[in-house]
CSV table of C-alpha atoms in Angstrom, one decimal:
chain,number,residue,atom,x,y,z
A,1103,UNK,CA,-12.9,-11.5,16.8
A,1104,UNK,CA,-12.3,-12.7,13.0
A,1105,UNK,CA,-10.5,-11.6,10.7
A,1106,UNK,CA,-11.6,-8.6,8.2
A,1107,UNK,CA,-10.7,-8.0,5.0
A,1108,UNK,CA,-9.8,-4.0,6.0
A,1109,UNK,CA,-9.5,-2.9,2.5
A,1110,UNK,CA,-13.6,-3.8,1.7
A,1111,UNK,CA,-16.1,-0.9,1.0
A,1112,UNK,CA,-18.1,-0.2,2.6
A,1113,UNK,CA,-16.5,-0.9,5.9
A,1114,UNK,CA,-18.3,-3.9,7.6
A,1115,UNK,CA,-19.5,-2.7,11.1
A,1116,UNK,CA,-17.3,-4.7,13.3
A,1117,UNK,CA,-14.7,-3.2,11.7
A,1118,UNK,CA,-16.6,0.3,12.3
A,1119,UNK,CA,-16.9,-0.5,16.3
A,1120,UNK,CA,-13.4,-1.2,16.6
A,1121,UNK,CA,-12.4,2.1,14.4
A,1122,UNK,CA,-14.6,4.2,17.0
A,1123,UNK,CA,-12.9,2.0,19.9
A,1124,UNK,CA,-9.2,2.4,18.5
A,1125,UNK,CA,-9.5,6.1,18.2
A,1126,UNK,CA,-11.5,7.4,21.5
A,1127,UNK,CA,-8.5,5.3,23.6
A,1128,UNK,CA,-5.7,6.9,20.9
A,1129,UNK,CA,-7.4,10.7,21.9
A,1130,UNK,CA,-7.1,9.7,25.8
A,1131,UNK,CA,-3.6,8.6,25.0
A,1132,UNK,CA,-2.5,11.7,23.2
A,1133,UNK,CA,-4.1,13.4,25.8
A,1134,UNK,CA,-2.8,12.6,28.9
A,1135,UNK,CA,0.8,10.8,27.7
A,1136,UNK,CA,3.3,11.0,30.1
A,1137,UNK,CA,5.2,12.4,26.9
A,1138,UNK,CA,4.0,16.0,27.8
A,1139,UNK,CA,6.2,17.5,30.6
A,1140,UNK,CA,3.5,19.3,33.5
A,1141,UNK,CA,3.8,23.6,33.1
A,1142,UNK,CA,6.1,24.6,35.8
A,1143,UNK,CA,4.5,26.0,38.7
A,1144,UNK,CA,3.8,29.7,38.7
A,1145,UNK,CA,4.1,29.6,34.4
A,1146,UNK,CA,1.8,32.9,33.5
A,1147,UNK,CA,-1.0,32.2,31.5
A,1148,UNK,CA,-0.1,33.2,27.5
A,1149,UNK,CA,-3.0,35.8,26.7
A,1150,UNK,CA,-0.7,38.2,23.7
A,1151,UNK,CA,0.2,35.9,20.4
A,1152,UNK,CA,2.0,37.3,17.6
A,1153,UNK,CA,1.3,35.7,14.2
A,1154,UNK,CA,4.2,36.9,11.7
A,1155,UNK,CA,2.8,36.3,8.1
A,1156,UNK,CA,-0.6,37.3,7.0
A,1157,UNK,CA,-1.7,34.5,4.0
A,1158,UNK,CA,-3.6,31.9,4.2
A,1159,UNK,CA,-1.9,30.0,7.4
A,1160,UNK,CA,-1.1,33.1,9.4
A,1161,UNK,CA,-4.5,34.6,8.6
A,1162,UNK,CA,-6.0,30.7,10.1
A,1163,UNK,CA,-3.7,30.8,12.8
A,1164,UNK,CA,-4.7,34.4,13.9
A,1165,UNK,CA,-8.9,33.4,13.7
A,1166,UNK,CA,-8.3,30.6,16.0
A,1167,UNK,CA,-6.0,32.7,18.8
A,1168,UNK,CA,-8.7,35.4,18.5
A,1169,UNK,CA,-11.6,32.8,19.0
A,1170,UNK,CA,-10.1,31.4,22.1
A,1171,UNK,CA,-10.0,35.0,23.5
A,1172,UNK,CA,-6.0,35.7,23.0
A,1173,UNK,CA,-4.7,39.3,21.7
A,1174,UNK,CA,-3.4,38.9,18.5
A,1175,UNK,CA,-0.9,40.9,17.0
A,1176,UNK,CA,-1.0,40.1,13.0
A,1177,UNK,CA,2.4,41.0,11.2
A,1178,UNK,CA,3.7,40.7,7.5
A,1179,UNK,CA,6.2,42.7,5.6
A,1180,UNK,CA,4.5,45.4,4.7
A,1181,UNK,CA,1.6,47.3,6.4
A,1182,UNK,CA,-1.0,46.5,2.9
A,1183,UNK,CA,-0.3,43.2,3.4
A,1184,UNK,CA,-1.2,43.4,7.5
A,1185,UNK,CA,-4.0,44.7,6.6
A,1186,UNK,CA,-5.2,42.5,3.6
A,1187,UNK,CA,-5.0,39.3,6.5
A,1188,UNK,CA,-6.8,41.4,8.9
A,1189,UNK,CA,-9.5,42.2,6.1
A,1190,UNK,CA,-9.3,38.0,5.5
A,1191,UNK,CA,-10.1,37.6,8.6
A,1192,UNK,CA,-13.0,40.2,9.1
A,1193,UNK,CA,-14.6,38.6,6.0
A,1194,UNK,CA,-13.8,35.4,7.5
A,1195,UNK,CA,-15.7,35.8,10.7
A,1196,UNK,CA,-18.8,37.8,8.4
A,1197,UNK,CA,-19.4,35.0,6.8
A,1198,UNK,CA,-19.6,32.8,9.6
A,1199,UNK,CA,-22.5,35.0,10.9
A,1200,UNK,CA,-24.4,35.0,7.7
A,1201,UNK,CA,-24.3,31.1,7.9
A,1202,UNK,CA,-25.3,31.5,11.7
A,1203,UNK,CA,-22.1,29.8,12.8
A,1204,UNK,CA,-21.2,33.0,14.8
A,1205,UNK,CA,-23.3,35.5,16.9
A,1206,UNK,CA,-24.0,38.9,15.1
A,1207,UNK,CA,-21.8,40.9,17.7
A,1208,UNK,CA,-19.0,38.7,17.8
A,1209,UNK,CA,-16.6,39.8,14.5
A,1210,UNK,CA,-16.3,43.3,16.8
A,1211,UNK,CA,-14.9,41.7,19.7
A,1212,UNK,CA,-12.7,39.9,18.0
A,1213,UNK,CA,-11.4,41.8,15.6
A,1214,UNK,CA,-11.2,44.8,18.4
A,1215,UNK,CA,-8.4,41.8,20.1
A,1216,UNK,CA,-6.2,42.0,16.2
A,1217,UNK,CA,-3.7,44.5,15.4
A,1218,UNK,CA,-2.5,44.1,11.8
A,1219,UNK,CA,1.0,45.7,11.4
A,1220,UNK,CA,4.5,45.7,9.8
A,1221,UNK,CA,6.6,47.1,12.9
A,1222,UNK,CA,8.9,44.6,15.0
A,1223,UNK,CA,8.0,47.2,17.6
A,1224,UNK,CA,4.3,45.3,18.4
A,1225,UNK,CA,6.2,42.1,19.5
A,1226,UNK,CA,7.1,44.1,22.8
A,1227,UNK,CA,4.7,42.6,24.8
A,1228,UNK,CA,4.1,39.1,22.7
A,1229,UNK,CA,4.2,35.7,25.1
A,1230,UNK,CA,4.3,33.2,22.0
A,1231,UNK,CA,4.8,34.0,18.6
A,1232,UNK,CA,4.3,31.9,15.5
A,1233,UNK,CA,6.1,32.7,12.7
A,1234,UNK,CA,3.7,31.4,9.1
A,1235,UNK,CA,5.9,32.7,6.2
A,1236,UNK,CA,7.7,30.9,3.0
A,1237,UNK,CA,8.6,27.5,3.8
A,1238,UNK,CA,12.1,28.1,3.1
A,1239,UNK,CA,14.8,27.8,5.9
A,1240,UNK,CA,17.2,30.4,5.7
A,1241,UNK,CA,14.2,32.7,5.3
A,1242,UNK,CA,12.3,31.2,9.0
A,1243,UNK,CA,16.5,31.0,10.4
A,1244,UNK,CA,16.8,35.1,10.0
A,1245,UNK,CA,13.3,35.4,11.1
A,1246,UNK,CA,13.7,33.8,14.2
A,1247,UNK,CA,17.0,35.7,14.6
A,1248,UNK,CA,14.9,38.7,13.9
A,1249,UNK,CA,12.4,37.6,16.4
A,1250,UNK,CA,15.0,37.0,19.0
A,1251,UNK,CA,16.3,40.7,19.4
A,1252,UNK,CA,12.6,42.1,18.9
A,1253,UNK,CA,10.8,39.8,21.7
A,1254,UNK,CA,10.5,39.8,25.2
A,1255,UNK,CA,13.1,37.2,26.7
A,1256,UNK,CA,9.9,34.7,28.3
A,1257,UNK,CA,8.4,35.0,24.6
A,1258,UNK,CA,8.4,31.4,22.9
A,1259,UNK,CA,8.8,31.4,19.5
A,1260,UNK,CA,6.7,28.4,17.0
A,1261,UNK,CA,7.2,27.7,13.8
A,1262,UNK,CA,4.9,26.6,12.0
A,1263,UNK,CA,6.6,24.5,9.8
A,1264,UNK,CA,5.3,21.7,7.5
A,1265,UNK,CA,8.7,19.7,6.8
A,1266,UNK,CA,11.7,21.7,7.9
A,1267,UNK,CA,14.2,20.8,10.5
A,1268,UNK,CA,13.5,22.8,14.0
A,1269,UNK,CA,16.7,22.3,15.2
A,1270,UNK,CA,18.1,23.7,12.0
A,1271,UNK,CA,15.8,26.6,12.4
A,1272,UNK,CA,16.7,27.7,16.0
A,1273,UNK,CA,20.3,27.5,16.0
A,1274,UNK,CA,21.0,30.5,14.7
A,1275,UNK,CA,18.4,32.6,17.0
A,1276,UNK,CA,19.5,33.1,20.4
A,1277,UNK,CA,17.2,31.3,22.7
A,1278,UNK,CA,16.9,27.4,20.9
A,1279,UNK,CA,15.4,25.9,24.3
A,1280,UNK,CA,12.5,28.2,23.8
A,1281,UNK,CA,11.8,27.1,20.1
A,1282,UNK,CA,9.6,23.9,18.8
A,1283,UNK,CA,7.6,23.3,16.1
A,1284,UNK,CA,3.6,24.0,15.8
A,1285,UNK,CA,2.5,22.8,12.8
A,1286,UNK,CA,-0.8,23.5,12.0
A,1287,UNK,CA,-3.2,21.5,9.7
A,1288,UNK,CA,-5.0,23.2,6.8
A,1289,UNK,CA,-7.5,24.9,7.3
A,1290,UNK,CA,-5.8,25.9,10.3
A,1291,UNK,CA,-9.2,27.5,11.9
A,1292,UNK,CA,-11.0,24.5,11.2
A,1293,UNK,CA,-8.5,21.6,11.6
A,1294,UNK,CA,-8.9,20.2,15.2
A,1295,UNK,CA,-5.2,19.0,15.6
A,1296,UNK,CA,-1.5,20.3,15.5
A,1297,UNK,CA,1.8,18.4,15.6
A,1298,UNK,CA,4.1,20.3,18.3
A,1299,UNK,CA,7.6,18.9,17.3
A,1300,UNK,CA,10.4,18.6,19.8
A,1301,UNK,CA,13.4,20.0,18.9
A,1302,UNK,CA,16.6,19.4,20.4
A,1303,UNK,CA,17.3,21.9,22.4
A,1304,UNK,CA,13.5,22.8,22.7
A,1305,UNK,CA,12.5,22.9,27.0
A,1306,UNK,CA,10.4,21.0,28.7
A,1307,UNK,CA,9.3,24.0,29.8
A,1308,UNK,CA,8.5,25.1,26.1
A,1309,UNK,CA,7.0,22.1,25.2
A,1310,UNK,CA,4.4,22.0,28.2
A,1311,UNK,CA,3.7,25.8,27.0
A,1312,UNK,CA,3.6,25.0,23.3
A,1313,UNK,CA,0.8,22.0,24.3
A,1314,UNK,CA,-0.9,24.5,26.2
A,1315,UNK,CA,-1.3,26.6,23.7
A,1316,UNK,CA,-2.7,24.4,21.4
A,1317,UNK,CA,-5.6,23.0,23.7
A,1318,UNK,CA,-6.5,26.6,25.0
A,1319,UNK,CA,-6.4,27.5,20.5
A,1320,UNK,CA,-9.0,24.1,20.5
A,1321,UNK,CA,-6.5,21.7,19.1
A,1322,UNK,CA,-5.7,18.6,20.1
A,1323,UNK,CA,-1.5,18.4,20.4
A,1324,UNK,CA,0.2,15.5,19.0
A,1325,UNK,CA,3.7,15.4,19.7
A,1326,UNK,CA,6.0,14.7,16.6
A,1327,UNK,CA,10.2,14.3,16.5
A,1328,UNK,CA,12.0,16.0,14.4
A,1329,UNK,CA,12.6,14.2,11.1
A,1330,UNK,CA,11.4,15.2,7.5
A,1331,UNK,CA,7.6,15.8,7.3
A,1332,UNK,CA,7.1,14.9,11.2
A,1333,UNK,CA,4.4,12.3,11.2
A,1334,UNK,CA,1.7,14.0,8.8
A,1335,UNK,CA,3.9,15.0,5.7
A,1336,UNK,CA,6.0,12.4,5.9
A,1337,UNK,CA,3.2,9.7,5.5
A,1338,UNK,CA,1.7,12.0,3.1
A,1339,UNK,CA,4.7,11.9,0.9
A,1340,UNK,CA,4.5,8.4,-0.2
A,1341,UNK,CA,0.8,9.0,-0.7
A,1342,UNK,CA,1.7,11.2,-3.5
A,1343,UNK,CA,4.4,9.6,-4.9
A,1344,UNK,CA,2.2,7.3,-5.8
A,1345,UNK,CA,-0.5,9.6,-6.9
A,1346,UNK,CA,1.8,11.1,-9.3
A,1347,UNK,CA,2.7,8.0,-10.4
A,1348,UNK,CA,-0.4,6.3,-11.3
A,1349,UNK,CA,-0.9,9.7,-14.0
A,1350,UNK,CA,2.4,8.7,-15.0
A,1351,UNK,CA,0.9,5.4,-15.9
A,1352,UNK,CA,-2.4,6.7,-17.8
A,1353,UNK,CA,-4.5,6.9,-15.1
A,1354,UNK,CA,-7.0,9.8,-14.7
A,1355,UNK,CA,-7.2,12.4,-11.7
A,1356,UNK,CA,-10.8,11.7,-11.7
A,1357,UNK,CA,-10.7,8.2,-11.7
A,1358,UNK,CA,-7.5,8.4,-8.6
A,1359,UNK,CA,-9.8,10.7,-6.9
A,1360,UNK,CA,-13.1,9.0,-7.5
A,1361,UNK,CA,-11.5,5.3,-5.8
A,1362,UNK,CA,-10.1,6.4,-2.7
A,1363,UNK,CA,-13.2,8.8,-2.0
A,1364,UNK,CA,-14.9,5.7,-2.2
A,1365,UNK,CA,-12.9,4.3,-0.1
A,1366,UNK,CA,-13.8,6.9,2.0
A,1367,UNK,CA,-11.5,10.3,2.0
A,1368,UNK,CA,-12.8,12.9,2.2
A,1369,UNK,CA,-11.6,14.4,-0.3
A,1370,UNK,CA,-9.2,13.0,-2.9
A,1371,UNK,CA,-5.5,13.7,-3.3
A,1372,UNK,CA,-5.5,15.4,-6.8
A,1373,UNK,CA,-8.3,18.0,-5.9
A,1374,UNK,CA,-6.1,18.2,-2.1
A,1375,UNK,CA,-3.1,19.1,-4.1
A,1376,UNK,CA,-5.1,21.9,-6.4
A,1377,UNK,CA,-6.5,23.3,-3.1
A,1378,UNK,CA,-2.5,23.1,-1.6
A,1379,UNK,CA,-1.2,25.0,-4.5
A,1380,UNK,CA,1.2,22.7,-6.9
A,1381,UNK,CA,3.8,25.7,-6.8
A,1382,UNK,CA,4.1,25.2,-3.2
A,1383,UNK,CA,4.0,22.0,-3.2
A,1384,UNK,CA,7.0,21.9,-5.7
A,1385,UNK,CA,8.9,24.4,-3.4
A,1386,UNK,CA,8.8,21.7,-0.8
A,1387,UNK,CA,9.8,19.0,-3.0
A,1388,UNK,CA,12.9,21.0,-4.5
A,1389,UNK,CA,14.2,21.5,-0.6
A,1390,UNK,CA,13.3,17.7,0.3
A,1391,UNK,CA,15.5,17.0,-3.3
A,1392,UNK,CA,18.5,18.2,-1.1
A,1393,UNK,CA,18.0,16.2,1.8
A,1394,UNK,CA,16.6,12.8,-0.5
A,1395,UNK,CA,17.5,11.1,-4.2
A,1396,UNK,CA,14.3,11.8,-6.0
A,1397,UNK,CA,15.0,10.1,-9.7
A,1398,UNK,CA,13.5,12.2,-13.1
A,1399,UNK,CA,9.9,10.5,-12.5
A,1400,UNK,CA,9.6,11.7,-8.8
A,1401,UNK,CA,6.2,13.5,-8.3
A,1402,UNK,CA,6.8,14.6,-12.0
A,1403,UNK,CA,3.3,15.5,-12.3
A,1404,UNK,CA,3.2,18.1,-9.9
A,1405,UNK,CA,6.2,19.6,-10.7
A,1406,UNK,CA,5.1,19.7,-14.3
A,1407,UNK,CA,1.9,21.2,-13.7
A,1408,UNK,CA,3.7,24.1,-10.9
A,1409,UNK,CA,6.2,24.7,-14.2
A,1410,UNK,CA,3.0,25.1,-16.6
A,1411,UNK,CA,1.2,27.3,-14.3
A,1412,UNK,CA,-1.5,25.0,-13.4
A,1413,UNK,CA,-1.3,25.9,-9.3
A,1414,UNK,CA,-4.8,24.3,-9.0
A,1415,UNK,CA,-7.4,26.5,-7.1
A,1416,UNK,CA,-5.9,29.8,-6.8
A,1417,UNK,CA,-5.3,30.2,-10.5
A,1418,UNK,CA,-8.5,28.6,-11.7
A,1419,UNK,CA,-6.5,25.6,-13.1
A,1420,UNK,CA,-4.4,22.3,-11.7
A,1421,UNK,CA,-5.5,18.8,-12.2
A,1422,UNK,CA,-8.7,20.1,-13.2
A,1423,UNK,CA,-10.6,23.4,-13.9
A,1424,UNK,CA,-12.0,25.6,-11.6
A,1425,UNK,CA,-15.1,28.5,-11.7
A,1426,UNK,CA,-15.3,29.6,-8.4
A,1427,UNK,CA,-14.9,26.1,-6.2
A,1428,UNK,CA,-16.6,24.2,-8.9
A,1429,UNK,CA,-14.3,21.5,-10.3
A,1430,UNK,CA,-14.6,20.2,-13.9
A,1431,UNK,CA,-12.1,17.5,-15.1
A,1432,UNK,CA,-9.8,19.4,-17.2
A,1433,UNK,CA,-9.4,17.0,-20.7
A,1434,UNK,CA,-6.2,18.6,-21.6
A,1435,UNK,CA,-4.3,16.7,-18.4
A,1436,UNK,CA,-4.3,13.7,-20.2
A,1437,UNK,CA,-2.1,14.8,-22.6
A,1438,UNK,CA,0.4,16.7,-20.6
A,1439,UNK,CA,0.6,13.4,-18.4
A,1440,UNK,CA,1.1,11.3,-21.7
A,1441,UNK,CA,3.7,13.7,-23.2
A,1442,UNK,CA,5.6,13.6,-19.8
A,1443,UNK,CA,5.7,10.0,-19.9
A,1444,UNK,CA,6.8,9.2,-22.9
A,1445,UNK,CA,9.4,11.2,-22.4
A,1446,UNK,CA,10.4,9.1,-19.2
A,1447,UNK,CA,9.6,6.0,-21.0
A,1448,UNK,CA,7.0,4.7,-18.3
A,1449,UNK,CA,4.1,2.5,-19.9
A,1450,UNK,CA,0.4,2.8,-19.6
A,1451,UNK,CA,-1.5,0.6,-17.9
A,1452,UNK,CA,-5.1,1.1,-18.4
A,1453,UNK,CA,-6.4,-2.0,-17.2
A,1454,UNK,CA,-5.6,-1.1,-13.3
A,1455,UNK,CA,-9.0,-1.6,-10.8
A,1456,UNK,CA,-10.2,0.9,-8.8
A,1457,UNK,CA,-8.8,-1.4,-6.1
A,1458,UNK,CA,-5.3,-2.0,-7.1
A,1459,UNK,CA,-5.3,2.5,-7.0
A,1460,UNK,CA,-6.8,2.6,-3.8
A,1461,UNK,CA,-4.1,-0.2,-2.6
A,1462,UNK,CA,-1.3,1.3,-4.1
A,1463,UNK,CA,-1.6,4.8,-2.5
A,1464,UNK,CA,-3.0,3.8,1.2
A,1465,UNK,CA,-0.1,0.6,1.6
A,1466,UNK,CA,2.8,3.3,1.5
A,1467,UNK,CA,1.3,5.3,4.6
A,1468,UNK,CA,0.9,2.0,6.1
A,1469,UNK,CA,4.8,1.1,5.7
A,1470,UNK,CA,6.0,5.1,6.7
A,1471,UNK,CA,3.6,4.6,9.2
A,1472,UNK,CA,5.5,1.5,10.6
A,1473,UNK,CA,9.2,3.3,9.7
A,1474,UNK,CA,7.9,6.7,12.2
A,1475,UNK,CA,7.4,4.2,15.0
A,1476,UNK,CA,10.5,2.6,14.6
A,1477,UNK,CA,12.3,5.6,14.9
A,1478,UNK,CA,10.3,6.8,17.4
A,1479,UNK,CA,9.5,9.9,15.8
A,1480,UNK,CA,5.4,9.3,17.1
A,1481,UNK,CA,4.9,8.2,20.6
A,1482,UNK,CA,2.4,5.5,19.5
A,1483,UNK,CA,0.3,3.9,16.6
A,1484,UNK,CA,-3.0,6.3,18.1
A,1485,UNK,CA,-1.0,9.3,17.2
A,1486,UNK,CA,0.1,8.4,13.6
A,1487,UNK,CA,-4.5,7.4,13.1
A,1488,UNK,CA,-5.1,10.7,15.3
A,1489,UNK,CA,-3.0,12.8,12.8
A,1490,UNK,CA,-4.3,11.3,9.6
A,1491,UNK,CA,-7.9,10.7,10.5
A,1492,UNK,CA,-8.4,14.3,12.4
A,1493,UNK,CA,-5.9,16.2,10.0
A,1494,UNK,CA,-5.6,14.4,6.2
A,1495,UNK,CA,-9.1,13.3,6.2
A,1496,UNK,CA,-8.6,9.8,6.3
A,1497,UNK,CA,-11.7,7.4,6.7
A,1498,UNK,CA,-12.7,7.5,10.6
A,1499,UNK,CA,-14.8,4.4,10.0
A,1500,UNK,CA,-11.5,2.2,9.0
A,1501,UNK,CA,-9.7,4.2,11.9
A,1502,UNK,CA,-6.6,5.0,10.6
A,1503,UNK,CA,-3.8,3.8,8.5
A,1504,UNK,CA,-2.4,2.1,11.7
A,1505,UNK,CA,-5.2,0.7,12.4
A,1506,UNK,CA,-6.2,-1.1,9.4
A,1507,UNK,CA,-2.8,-2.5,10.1
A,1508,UNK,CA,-3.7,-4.3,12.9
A,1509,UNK,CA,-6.9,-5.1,12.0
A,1510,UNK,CA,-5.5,-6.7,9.2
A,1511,UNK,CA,-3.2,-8.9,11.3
A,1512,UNK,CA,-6.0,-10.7,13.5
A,1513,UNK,CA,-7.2,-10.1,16.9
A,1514,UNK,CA,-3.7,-10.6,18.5
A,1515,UNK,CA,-1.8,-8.0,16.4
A,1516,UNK,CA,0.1,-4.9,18.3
């Protein structure tokens, strides 16, 4: 096969054949690895799942459990804010029949399977639980804890985690072999894959539960280490760095946004941090600060918008402005990414191609990419494409940052 210049747009076909190739062999992969450990014989089937925080994640989490016909018991802190997720969901699952995604009679069997409370006492009879609150870990260590005098001793506790170290997490809570990582993609009811990270002391019992779990939920499991970010995040990260970056430099969100949408994302990484939330997003960089030097001009754009208030969808301003989920450019962002500029004494460079953006933020996940298998925090190259392609919304037709990696390198490459 010749070589293809992976970074032209649009994609040549070849290149599309062997993207569609690459991936259906990586799904089989991920599938049937001989990473995943069998379910013991005899393992009860999971049917009652506990979801402990009620926002956005939990609420996800919760719709998918009660699609695939679990019980779902639905708990936050206070019993208003059970029942706000449970009226999420209900709305949730209306709109889905007025868009005939959903028959007319099934939000009432559904919702007659959720139980929206604040008491510890409904985890009596949970099999799995997935904990969804502040990304924080000494607030998910005495959660767990909490967890582990209020549940059943077969219950197997997930958390759903975006960057946090499981075996961090469980050692405090009593029962560490029957803790891993689920980390669900957002939207969680729509996203059709989850990273199930192995901790140290996680089972293989747990882990062959945790998988099973996520196929019976409709997701496909990839199985992650335990390091910073997992696989997702922690390709992601250098993404952004560079997204931030470019601002930095006098480049627009539109313009960032506009190239690698070209390129074929589907959606681009300024209006995917506005939809994210910049204050949360900040939360996570401040606890990665502790763990990894980040210098002054480190995703200084984020963090400058989360300190102005500008937390992008939810309130009605980020990189750009929102009415409803209309986005207009906001002009004013030019400024604040000027004045925090000068201030770091980076110059503008106006002149940079749509290219040279598009290069600069899809090399890094390229090189992580490479650094994850090293480590042998992914089982394989397929995962790392799986995980970007099914849950980050990167271009199927390329196949994957991995991919374009090998592609790149000629017909003998990997």
């Amino acid at each position: 096969m010749p070589h293809h210049d992976v970074w032209s747009t649009p994609v040549p076909p070849a290149l599309q054949q062997q993207a569609r190739e690459h991936l259906a062999r990586a799904r089989l992969a991920a599938e049937h690895g001989a990473e995943w450990p069998p379910l013991p014989v005899g393992t009860p089937i999971d049917q009652v799942l506990a979801v402990v925080g009620a926002g956005t994640m939990g609420c996800g989490i919760a719709q998918c459990a009660l699609a695939a016909g679990l019980h779902v018991q639905l708990l936050d802190t206070t019993e208003a804010a059970a029942r706000r997720g449970a009226e999420r969901i209900a709305a949730r699952l209306a709109s889905a029949v007025a868009r005939a995604r959903l028959g007319s009679d099934e939000p009432a069997q559904r919702l007659g399977r959720l139980h929206a409370s604040a008491d510890d006492r409904a985890l009596a009879q949970a099999d799995v639980v997935i904990e969804a609150v502040f990304e924080d870990t000494a607030t998910k260590q005495a959660l767990l804890a909490r967890l582990h005098a209020a549940c059943p001793p077969h219950t197997l506790l997930l958390s759903n985690t975006s960057t946090l170290d499981i075996d961090e997490l469980a050692s405090g809570c009593g029962r560490p072999d029957r803790v891993a990582g689920m980390h669900f993609l957002t939207p969680a009811h729509v996203t059709p894959l989850v990273e199930v990270v192995h901790g140290r002391a996680t089972s293989d019992a747990s882990l062959a539960r945790a998988r099973a779990l996520a196929q019976r939920l409709g997701k496909l499991p990839v199985l992650a280490g335990n390091a910073w970010g997992f696989i997702g995040n922690r390709l992601f990260e250098g993404y952004l760095r560079e997204v931030d970056a470019l601002q930095l430099e006098g480049v627009s969100a539109t313009r960032i946004d506009a190239a690698l949408e070209a390129f074929g994302f589907a959606l681009g990484p300024c209006r995917t941090l506005d939809m994210a939330g910049t204050d949360l997003v900040s939360q996570v960089l401040a606890a990665r600060s502790r763990r990894f030097e980040q210098p002054p001009a480190y995703r200084r754009i984020t963090r400058r918008l989360a300190e102005l208030g500008r937390f992008g969808h939810k309130s009605g301003r980020g990189h750009y402005l929102y009415e409803g989920r209309s986005a207009q450019p906001d002009p004013d962002l030019a400024r604040v990414c000027a004045e925090e500029a000068l201030a770091l004494g980076i110059a503008p460079r106006p002149g940079i191609s749509d290219d040279a953006i598009v290069r600069r933020c899809v090399t890094p996940l390229i090189e992580e990419g490479r650094r994850v298998l090293a480590e042998g925090m992914a089982c394989r190259a397929g995962d790392i494409d799986l995980v970007w392609v099914l849950g980050y919304g990167f271009p199927a037709q390329r196949g994957g940052p991995m991919a374009m990696a090998m592609a790149s390198q000629g017909p003998h490459a990997g």
